[in-house]
Coordinates of C-alpha atoms in Angstrom, one line a residue:
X8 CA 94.7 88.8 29.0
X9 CA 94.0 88.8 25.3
X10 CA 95.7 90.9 23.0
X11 CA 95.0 90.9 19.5
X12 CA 98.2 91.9 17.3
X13 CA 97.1 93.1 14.0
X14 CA 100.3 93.2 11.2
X15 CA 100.5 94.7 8.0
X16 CA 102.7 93.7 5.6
X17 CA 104.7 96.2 3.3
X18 CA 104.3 95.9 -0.4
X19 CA 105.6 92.9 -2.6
X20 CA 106.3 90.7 0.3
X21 CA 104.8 88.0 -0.8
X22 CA 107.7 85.9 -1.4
X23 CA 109.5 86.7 1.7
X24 CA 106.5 85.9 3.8
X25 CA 107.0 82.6 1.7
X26 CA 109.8 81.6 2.9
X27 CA 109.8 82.8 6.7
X28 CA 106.3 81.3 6.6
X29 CA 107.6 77.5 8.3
X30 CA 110.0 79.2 11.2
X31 CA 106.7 81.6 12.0
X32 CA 104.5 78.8 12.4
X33 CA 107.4 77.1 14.8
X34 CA 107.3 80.5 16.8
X35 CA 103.8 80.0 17.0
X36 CA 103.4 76.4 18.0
X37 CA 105.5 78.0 21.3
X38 CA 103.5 80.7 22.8
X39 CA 100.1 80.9 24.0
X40 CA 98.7 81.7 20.4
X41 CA 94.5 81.3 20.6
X42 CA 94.4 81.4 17.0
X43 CA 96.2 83.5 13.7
X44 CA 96.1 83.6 10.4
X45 CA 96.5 85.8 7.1
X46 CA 94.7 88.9 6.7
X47 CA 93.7 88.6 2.7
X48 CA 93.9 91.4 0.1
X49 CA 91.0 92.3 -2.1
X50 CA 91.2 89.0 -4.3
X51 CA 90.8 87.5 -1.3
X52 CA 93.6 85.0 -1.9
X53 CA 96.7 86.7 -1.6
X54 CA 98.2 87.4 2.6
X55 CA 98.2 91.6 3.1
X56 CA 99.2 91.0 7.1
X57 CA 98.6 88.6 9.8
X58 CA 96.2 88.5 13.0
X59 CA 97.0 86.9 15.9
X60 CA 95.2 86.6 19.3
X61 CA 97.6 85.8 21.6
X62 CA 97.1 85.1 25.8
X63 CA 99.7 86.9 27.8
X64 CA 100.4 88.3 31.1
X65 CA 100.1 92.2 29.8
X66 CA 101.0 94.5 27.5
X67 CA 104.9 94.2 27.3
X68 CA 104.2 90.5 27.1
X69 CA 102.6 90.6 24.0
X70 CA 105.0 93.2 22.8
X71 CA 108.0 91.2 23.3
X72 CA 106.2 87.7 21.5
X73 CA 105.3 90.0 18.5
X74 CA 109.3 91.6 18.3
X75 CA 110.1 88.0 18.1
X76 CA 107.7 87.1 15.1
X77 CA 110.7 85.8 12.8
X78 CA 108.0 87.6 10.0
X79 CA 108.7 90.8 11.8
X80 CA 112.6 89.9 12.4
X81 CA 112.2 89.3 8.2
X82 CA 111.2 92.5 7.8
X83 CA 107.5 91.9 6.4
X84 CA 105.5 94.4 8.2
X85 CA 105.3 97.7 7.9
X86 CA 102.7 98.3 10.8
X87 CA 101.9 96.3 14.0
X88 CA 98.8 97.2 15.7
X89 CA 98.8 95.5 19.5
X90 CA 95.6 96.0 21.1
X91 CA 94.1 94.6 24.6
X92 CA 90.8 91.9 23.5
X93 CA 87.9 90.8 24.9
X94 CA 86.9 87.2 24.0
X95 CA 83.0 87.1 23.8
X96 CA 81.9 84.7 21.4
X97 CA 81.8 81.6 22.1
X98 CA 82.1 81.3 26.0
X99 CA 80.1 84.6 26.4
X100 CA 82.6 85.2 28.9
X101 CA 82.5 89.0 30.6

């Protein structure tokens, strides 16, 4: 199952997420990530969160690979948002 994990970071993190940034791109080469990346701010340059859509077995799964975030064990965000996803486009899968 898909689960889309939707993070938002708290305020002036930038520098933090900076320097966690290479150990949460190890995490990620490890788990079954489909794809991720920043969520941008209103400048659209500067990271506000992350999405990720991640394939695991269920819910708990997908909780336990987000706890692990070393972004999340940095203390970055200041919401997490995991919700169950659909994969449509491409594949047009049902």
């Amino acid at each position: 199952m898909l689960y889309a994990i939707i993070c938002r970071d708290r305020t002036n993190m930038l520098e933090r997420r900076q320097q966690t940034r290479p150990a949460h791109l190890e995490y990620l080469t490890h788990h079954p990530v489909r794809f991720a990346g920043p969520l941008l701010g209103e400048d659209e340059s500067n990271p506000i969160g992350s999405i990720l859509f991640v394939d695991c077995a269920d819910r708990s799964a997908a909780e336990a690979f987000a706890a692990e975030d070393p972004y999340r064990l940095a203390g970055l965000f200041d919401q997490v948002e995991i919700q169950a996803f659909r994969q449509v486009i491409p594949g047009m899968e049902s």
